[in-house]
Amino acid sequence: MKSIMQLKKECYFCHTTKDLHLHHIYGGGNRKISERHGFVVYLCFKHHTGDEGVHRFPEALKALKQICQRTYEEKHSREKFIRLIGKSYLEE
């Protein structure tokens, strides 16, 4: 699956190519949208669901969402992003 945030299939954080998991940056009801638009990254077990994983650290998960939104907005408008995902992660 193609990611708008990665060129290589490696962990986004540590760059290992072992034990990779595909992480949908906007999950739940936005999972299919994430797949369709490349809002995914590869993470190793440790950085996905392990002790240092984004599923254990909400601030890391939020950072990924913000980076992904910024990347998307390099080519598209914020309004289009909000129409896709339902909200902006750059406005608090």
XYZ file of C-alpha atoms in Angstrom:
92
model
C 0.000 0.000 0.000
C 1.366 3.422 -0.923
C 1.932 6.003 1.803
C 2.032 9.761 1.290
C 4.568 9.900 4.132
C 7.020 7.139 3.180
C 8.939 6.152 0.087
C 10.337 2.924 1.539
C 8.707 0.026 3.350
C 10.400 0.558 6.709
C 9.429 1.662 10.195
C 8.568 5.353 10.101
C 10.398 5.920 13.399
C 13.441 3.622 13.487
C 13.732 2.620 9.802
C 13.984 -1.113 10.449
C 12.557 -3.371 7.757
C 11.793 -6.241 10.151
C 8.444 -7.140 11.720
C 6.516 -4.355 9.977
C 2.855 -3.569 10.524
C 0.721 -1.270 8.388
C -0.702 1.499 10.567
C -3.785 3.418 9.432
C -3.192 6.943 10.669
C -6.908 7.730 10.781
C -8.573 4.521 11.905
C -12.106 3.544 12.803
C -14.598 4.958 10.330
C -11.762 6.611 8.412
C -9.804 3.387 7.832
C -10.903 2.981 4.187
C -10.237 6.677 3.524
C -6.755 6.213 4.994
C -6.148 3.312 2.606
C -7.510 5.152 -0.428
C -5.491 8.335 0.157
C -2.244 6.841 1.500
C -2.769 7.944 5.097
C -0.788 4.926 6.278
C 2.739 4.267 7.545
C 4.732 1.169 8.265
C 5.741 0.671 11.878
C 7.741 -2.091 13.509
C 6.084 -3.993 16.353
C 7.875 -1.884 18.987
C 6.582 1.381 17.499
C 3.116 0.078 16.599
C 1.742 -1.921 19.526
C 4.844 -2.591 21.609
C 6.205 -0.729 24.625
C 6.961 2.379 22.539
C 3.972 2.013 20.223
C 1.649 4.704 18.954
C -1.292 2.752 20.380
C 0.168 3.309 23.878
C 1.214 6.945 23.463
C -1.572 9.295 22.375
C 0.910 12.136 21.795
C 2.797 10.024 19.217
C -0.467 9.105 17.507
C -1.500 12.760 17.394
C 1.896 13.748 15.968
C 1.476 11.211 13.136
C -1.981 12.615 12.389
C -0.615 16.158 12.269
C 2.355 15.218 10.049
C 0.061 13.325 7.694
C -2.346 16.259 7.462
C 0.503 18.695 6.750
C 1.807 16.360 4.043
C -1.651 16.118 2.460
C -2.081 19.892 2.609
C 1.100 20.415 0.585
C -1.021 19.506 -2.460
C -4.616 19.908 -1.237
C -6.626 22.355 0.833
C -7.459 22.064 4.503
C -11.132 22.134 3.575
C -10.684 19.044 1.411
C -8.863 17.283 4.255
C -11.681 18.104 6.672
C -14.262 16.817 4.163
C -12.347 13.515 4.049
C -11.491 12.999 7.730
C -14.107 15.114 9.484
C -11.804 17.482 11.341
C -8.414 19.157 11.334
C -5.682 17.931 13.655
C -3.809 21.199 13.213
C -6.469 23.357 14.844
C -7.021 22.992 18.550
